[in-house]
Tab-separated table of C-alpha atoms and ligand atoms in Angstrom:
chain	number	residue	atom	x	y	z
Y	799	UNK	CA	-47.032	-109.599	39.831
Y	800	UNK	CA	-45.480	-111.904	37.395
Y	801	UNK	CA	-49.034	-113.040	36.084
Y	802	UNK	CA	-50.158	-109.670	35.202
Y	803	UNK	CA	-46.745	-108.846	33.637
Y	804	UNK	CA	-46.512	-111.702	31.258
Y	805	UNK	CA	-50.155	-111.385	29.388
Y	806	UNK	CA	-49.037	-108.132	29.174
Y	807	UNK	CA	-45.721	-108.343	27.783
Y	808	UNK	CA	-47.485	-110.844	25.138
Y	809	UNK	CA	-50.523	-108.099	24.459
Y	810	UNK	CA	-48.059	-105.726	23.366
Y	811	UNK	CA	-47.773	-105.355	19.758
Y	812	UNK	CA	-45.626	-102.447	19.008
Y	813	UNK	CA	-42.379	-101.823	20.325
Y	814	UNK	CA	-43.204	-98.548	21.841
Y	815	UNK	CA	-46.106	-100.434	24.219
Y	816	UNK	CA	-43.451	-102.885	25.069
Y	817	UNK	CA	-41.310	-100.256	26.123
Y	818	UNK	CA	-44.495	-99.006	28.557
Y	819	UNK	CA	-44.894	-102.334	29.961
Y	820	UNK	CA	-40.937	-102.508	30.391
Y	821	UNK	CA	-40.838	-98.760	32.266
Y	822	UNK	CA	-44.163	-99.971	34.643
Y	823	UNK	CA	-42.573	-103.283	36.096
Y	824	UNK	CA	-38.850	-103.055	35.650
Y	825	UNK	CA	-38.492	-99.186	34.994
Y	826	UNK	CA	-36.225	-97.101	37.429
Y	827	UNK	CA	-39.943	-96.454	39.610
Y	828	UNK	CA	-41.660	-100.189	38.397
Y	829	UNK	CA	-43.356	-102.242	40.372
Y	830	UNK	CA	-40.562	-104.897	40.693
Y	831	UNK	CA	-37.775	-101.667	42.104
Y	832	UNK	CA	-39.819	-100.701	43.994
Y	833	UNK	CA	-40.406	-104.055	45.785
Y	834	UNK	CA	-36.980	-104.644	45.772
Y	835	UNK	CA	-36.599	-101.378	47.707
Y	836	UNK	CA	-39.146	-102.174	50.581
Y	837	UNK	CA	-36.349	-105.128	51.119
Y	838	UNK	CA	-34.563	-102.758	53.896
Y	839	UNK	CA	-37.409	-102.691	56.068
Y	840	UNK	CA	-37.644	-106.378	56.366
Y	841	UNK	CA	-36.200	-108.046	59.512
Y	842	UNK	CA	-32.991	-109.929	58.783
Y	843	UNK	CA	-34.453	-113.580	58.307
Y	844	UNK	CA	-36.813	-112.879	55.712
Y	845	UNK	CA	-34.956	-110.169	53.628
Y	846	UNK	CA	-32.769	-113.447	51.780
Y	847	UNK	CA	-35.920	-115.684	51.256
Y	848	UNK	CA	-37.685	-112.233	49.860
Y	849	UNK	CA	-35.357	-110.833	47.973
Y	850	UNK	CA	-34.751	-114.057	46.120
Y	851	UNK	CA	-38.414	-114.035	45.196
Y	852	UNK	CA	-38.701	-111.013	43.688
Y	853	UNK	CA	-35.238	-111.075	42.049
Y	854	UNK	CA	-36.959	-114.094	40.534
Y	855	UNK	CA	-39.881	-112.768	39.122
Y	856	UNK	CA	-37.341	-109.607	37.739
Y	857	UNK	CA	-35.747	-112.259	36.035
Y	858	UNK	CA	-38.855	-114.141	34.634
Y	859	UNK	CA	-40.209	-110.429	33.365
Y	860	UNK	CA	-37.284	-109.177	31.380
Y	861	UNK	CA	-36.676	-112.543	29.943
Y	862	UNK	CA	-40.502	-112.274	28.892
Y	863	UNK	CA	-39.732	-108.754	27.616
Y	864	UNK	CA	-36.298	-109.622	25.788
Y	865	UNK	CA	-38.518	-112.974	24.055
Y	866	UNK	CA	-41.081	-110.522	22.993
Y	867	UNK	CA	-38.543	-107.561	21.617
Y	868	UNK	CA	-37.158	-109.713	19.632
Y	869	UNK	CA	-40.418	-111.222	17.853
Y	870	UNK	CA	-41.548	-107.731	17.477
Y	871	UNK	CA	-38.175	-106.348	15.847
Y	872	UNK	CA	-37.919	-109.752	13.348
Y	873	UNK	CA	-41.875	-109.109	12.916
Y	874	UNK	CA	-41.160	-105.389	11.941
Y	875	UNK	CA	-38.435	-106.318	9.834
Y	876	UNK	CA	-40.071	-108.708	8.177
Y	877	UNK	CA	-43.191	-106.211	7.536
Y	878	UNK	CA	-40.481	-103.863	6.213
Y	879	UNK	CA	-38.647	-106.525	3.334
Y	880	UNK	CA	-42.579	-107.682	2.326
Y	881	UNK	CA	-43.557	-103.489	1.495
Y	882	UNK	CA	-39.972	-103.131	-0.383
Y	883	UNK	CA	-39.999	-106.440	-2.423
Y	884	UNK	CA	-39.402	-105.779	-5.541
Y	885	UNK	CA	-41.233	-108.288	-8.245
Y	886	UNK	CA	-38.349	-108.008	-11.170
Y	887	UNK	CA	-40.904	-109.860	-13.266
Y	888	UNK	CA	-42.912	-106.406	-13.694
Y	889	UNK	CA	-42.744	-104.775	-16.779
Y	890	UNK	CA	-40.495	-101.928	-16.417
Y	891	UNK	CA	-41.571	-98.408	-16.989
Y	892	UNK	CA	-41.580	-96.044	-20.483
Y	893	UNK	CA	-39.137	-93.492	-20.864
Y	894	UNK	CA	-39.965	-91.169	-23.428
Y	895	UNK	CA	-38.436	-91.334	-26.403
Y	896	UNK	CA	-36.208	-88.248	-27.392
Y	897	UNK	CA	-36.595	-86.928	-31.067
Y	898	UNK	CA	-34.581	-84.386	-33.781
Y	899	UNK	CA	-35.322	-80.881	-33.704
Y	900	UNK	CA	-36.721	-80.031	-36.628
Y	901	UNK	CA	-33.836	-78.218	-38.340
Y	902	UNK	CA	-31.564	-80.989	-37.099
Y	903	UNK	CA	-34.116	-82.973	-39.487
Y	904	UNK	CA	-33.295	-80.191	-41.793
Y	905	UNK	CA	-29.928	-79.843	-41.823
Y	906	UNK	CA	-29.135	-83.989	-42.148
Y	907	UNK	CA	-31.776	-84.479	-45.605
Y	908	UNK	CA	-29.124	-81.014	-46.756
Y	909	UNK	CA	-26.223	-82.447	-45.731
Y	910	UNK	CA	-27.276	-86.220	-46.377
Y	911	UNK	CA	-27.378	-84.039	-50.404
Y	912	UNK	CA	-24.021	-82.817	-50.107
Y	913	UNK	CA	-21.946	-85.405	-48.535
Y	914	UNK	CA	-23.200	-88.071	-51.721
Y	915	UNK	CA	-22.294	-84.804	-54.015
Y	916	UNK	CA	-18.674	-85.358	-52.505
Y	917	UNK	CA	-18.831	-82.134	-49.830
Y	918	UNK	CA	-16.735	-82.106	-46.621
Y	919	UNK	CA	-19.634	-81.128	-43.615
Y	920	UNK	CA	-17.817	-78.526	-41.408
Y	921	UNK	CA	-18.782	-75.997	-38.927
Y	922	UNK	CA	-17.185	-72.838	-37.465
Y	923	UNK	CA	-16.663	-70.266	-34.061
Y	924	UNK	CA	-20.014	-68.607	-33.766
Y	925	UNK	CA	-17.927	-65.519	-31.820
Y	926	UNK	CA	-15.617	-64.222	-34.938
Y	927	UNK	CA	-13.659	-60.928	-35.465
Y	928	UNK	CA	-14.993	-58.110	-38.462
Y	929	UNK	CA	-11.502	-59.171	-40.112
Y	930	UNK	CA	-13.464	-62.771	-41.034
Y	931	UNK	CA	-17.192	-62.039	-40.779
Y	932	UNK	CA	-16.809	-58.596	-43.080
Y	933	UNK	CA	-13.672	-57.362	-44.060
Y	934	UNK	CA	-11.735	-60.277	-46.133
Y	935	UNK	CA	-15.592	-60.931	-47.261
Y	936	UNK	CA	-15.062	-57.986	-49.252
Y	937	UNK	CA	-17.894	-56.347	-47.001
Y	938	UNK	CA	-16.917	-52.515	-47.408
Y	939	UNK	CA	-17.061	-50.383	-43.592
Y	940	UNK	CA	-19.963	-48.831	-45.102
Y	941	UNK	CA	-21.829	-51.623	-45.321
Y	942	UNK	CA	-24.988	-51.243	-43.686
Y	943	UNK	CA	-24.692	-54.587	-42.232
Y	944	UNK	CA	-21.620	-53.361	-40.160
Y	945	UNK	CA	-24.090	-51.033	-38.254
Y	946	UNK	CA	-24.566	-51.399	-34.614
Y	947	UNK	CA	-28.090	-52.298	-35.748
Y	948	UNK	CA	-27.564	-55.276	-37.312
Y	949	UNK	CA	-24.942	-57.060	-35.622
Y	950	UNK	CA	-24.151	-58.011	-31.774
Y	951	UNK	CA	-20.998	-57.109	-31.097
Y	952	UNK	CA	-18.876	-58.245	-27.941
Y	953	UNK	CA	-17.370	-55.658	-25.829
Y	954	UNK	CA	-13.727	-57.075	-26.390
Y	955	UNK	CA	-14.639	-55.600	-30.416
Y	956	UNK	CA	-15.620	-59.309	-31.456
Y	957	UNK	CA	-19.185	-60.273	-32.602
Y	958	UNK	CA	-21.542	-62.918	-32.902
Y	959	UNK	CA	-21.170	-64.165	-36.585
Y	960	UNK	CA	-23.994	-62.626	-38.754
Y	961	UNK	CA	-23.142	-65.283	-41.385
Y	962	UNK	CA	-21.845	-68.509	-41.828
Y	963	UNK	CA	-19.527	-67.099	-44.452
Y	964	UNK	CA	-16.706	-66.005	-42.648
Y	965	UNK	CA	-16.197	-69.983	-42.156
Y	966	UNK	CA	-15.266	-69.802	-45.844
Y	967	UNK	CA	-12.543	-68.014	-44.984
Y	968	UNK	CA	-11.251	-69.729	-41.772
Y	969	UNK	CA	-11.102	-73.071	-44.033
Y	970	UNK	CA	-9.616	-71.420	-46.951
Y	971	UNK	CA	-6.752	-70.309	-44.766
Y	972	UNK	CA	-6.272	-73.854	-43.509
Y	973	UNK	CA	-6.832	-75.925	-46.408
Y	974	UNK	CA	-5.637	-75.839	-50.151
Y	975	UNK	CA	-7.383	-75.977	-53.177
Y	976	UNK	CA	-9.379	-77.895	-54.370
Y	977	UNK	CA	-12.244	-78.170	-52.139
Y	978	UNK	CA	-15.957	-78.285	-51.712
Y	979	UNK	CA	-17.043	-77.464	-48.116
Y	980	UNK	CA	-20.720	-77.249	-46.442
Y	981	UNK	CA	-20.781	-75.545	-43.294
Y	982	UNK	CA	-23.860	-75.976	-40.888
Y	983	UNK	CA	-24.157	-73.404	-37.613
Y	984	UNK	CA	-26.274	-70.710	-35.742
Y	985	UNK	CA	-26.001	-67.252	-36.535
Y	986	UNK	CA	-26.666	-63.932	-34.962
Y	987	UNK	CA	-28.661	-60.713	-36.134
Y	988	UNK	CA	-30.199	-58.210	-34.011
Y	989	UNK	CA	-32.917	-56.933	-35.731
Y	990	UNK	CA	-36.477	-57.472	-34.882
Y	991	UNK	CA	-38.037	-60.813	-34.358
Y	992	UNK	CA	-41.476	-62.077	-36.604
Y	993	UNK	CA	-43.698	-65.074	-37.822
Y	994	UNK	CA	-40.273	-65.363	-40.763
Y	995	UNK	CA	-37.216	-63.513	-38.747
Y	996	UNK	CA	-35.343	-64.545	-35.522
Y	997	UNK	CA	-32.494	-63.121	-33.933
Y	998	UNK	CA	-30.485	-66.158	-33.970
Y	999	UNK	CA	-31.044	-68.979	-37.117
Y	1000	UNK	CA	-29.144	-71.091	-38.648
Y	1001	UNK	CA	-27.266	-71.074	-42.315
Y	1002	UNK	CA	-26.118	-73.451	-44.336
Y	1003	UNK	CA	-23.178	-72.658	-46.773
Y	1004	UNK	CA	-21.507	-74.204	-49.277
Y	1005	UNK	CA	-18.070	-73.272	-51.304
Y	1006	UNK	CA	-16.513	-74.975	-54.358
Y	1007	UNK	CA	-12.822	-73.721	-55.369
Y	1008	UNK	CA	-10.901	-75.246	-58.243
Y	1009	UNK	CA	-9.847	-74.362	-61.928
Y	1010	UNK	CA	-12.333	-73.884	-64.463
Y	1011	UNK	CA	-15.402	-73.490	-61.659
Y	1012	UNK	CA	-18.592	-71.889	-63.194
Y	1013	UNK	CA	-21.698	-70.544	-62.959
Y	1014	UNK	CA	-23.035	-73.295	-64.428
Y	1015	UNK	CA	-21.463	-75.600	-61.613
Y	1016	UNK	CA	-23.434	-73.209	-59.459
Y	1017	UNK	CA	-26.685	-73.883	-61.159
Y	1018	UNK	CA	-26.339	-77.941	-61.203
Y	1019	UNK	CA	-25.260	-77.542	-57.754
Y	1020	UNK	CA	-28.476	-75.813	-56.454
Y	1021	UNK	CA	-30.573	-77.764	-58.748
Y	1022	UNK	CA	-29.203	-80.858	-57.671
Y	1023	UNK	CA	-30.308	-80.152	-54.402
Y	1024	UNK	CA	-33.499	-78.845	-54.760
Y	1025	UNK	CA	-34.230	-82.289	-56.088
Y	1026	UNK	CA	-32.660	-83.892	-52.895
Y	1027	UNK	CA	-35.082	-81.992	-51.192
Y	1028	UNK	CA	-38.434	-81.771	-53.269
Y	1029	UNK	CA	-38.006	-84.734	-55.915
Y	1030	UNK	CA	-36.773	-85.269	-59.296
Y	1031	UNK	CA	-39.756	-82.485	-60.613
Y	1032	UNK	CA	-37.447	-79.603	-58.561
Y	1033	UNK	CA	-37.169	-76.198	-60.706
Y	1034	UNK	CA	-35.051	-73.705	-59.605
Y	1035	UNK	CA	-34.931	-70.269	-60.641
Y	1036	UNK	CA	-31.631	-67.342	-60.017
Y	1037	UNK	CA	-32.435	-63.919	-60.045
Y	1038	UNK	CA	-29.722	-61.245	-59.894
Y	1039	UNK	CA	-28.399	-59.855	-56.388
Y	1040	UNK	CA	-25.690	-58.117	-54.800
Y	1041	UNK	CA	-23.232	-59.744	-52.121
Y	1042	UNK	CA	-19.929	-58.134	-51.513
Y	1043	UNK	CA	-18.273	-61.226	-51.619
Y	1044	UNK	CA	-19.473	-62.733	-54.967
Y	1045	UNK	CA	-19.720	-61.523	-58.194
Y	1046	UNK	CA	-21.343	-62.002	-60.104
Y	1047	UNK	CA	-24.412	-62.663	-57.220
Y	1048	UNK	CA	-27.639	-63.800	-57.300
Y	1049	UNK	CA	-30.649	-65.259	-55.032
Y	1050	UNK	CA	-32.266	-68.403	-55.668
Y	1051	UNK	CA	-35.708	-70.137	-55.617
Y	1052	UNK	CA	-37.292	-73.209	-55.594
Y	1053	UNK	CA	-40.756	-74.208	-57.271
Y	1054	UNK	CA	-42.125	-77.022	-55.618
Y	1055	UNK	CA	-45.280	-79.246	-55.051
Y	1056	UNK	CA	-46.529	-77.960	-51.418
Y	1057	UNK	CA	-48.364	-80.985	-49.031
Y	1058	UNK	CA	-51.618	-78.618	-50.095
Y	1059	UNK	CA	-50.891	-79.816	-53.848
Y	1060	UNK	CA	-50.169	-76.188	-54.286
Y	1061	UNK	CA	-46.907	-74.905	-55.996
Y	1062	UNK	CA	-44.976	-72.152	-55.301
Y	1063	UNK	CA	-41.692	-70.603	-55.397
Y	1064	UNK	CA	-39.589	-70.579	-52.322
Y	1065	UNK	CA	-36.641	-68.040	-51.894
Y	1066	UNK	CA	-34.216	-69.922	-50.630
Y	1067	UNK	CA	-31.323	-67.757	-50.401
Y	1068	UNK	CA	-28.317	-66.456	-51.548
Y	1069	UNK	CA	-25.120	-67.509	-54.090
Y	1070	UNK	CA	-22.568	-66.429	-56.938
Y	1071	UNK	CA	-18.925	-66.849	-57.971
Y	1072	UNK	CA	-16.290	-66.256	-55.611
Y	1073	UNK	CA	-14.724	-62.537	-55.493
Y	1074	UNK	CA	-11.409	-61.973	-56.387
Y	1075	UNK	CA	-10.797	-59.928	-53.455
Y	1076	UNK	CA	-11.974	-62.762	-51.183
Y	1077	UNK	CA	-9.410	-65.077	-52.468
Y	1078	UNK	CA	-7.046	-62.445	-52.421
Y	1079	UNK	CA	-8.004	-61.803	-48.448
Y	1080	UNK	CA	-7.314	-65.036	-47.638
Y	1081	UNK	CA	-4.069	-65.642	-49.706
Y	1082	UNK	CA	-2.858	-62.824	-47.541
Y	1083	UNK	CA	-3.883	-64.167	-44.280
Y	1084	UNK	CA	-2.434	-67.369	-45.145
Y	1085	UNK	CA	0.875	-65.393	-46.338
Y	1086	UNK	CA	1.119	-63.867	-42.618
Y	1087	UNK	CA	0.803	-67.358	-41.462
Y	1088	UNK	CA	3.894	-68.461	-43.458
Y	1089	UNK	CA	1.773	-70.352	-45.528
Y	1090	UNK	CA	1.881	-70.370	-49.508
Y	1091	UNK	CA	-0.371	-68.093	-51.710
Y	1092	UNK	CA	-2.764	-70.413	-53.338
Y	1093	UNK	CA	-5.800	-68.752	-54.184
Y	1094	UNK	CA	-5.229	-65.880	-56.722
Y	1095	UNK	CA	-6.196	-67.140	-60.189
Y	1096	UNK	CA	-8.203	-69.872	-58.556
Y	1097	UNK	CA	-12.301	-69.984	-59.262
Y	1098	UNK	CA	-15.062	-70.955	-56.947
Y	1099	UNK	CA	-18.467	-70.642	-56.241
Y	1100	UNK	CA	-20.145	-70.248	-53.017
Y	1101	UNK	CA	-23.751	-70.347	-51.572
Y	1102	UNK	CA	-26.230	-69.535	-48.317
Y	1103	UNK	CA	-29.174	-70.504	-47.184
Y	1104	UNK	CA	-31.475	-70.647	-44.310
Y	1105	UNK	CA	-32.793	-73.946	-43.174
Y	1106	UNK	CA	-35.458	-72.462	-40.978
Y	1107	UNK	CA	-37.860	-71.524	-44.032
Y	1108	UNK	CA	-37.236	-75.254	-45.214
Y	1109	UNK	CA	-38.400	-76.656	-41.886
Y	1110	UNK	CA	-41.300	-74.469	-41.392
Y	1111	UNK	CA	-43.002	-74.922	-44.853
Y	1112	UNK	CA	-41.977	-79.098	-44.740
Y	1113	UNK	CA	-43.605	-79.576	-41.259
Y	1114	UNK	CA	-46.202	-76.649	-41.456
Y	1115	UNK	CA	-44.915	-74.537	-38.536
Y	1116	UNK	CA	-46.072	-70.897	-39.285
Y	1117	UNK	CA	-43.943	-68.865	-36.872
Y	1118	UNK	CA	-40.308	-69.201	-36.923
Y	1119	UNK	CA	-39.976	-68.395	-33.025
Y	1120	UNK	CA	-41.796	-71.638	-31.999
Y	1121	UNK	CA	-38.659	-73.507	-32.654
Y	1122	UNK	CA	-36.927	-72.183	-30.186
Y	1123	UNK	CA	-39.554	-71.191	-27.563
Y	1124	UNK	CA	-38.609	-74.413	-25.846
Y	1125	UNK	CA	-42.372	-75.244	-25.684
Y	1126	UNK	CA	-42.787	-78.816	-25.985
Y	1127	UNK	CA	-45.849	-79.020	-26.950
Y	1128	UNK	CA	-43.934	-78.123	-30.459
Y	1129	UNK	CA	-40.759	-80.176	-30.266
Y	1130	UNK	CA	-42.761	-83.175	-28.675
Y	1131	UNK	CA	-44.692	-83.599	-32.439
Y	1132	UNK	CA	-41.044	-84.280	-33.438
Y	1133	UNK	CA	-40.935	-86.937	-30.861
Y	1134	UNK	CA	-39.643	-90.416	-31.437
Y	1135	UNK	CA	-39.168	-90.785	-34.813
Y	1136	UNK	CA	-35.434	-90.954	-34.632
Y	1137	UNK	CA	-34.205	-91.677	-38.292
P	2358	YSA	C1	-24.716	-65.338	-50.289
P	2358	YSA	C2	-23.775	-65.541	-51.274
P	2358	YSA	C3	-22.754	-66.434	-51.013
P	2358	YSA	O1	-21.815	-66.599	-51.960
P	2358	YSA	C4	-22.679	-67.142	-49.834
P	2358	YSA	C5	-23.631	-66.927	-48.855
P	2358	YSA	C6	-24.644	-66.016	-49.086
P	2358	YSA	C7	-25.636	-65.757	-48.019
P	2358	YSA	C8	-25.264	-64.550	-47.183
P	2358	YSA	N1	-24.090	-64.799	-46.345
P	2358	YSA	C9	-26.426	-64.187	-46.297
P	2358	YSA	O2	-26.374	-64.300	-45.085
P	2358	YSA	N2	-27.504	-63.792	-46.966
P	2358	YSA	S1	-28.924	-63.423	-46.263
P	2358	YSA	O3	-28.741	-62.343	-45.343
P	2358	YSA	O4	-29.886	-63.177	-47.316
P	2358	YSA	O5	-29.353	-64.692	-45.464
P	2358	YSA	C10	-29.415	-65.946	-46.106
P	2358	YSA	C11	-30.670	-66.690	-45.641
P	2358	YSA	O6	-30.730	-66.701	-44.229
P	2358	YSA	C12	-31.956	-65.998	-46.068
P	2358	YSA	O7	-32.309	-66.390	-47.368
P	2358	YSA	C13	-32.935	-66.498	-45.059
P	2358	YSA	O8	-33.410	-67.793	-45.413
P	2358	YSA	C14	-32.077	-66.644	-43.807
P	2358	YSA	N3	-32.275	-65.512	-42.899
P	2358	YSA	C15	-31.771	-64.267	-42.994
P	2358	YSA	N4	-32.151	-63.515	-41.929
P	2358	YSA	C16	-32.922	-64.315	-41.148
P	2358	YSA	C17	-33.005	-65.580	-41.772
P	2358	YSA	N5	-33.699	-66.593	-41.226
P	2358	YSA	C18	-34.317	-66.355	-40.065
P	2358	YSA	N6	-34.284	-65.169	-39.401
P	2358	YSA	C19	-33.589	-64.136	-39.904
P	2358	YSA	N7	-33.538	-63.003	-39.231
């Protein structure tokens, strides 16, 4: 018995056939039990010699099985550590490289402007109350832009900040003259979305408040940007307009050299002087705060701007929703060129 068990302890090759070869000779029915159980039929005299036998050839088998286990276990370790190896001389693998949004891009060549002109870069709550985003703007209740129809409002009474001018007064309240403040940030309209108008953009806005500030101030300021932006060659060009909370108002353009060697004038957005009710508003808030009246008498000028219509005419993107469609077959062209 022990010469058939042994080749086939050694033929096995898997653990699982060992185990079969294990279960047919030494199993709880195998060959070598079951010998060992025809023992009680033997007379006396020959059940020692016998039993010794086969007790040796039991022995002989599961030391053959144990020798053979464990080749086959270090074998099917070793099989194991030779698939996982890992060769740490390999080149290791790309990750792709992340990249600005495009009014990111925007809004650092604006503020990059700004911050050499001397501005503090700030930014504001995009949930405000109508006290800061209207009424201390000098934005009358009739205003159309207090409609339900153009603004989001919050159930609590808040809203989503049309504008990025109520930051003007926020900072006003918490800083003394003088300053000169940019503030970057999303806003909120709803109105209907097209190729040039989203429900949520972006602003940029800009206030100046010391003694003597004037319009011309204004018009260096804007000018001086406009060549930030579209070189030295940069008109600009102010046509009257109405905001509540400047006076006198206007809207702004700039003529530049398209990529199509094409020029054209680009309505940029919107600016004037500082209302006297603003600064008014926000010597009272400050008052209920315990804080001195500062304002009154002061002069300032103060502009806003959208950096979306920048963006899409600088990197030729024709509809303003694809920036934030989340498609990246759109962001991705803005891949990898982190500046
Ligand atoms: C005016 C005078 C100041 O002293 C200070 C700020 C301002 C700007 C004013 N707060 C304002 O919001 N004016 S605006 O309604 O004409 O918007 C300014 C700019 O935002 C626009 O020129 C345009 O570029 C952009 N804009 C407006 N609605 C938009 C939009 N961009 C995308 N989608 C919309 N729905």
């Amino acid at each position: 018995m022990q010469h058939e068990a042994i080749p086939e302890i050694q033929a096995a090759t898997t653990l699982e056939a060992l185990q079969t070869v294990k279960t047919k000779y030494v199993g709880k029915s195998g060959l070598v039990t079951r010998e060992l159980g025809t023992l009680g039929k033997l007379p006396p005299e020959e059940r020692k010699t016998r039993g010794a036998e086969i007790n040796a050839v039991r022995q002989a088998i599961q030391e053959a099985l144990d020798t053979r286990e464990t080749t086959l276990k270090r074998e099917a370790l070793d099989a194991q550590l030779a698939s996982e190896a890992i060769d740490v001389t390999l080149p290791g693998l790309p990750l792709p490289a992340g990249g600005l949004h495009p009014i990111n891009r925007v809004y650092d060549d604006l503020t990059g402007i700004y911050e050499r002109l001397g501005y503090t870069v700030v930014e504001g709550p995009e949930v405000e109350d109508e006290h800061h985003n209207f009424e201390a703007l000098n934005v009358p209740w009739y205003h159309p832009a207090r409609d339900l129809q153009d603004t989001f409002w919050l159930e609590d009474g808040r809203l989503l900040r049309t504008h990025t001018s109520p930051m003007q007064i926020r900072y006003m309240v918490d800083h003394e003259p003088d300053l000169k403040i940019v503030v970057r940030g999303k806003v909120y309209r709803y109105e209907a979305t097209d190729a040039t108008h989203e429900s949520m953009f972006h602003q940029l806005e800009g206030l100046v408040v010391g003694d003597h500030i004037n319009m011309a101030d204004l018009k260096g300021t804007i000018a001086e940007m406009a060549r930030g932006l579209y070189g030295p060659g940069a008109k600009v060009r102010f046509q009257p307009s109405y905001y509540p909370f400047v006076e006198p108002g206007a809207d702004f353009a700039v003529y530049w050299d398209n990529p199509r060697g094409e020029s054209k004038w680009l309505e940029l957005g919107g600016c004037g002087m500082v209302h006297p009710n603003v600064f008014k508003a926000v010597d009272d808030l400050r008052e209920a705060q315990g804080k001195e009246r500062v304002y009154e008498g002061k002069t300032g000028f103060a502009f806003g701007l959208g950096p979306e219509r920048i963006a899409m005419l600088k990197y030729k993107i024709p509809d303003i929703r694809y920036f934030y469609a989340n498609d990246p077959r759109v962001i991705g062209q803005f891949r990898g060129e982190l500046e």
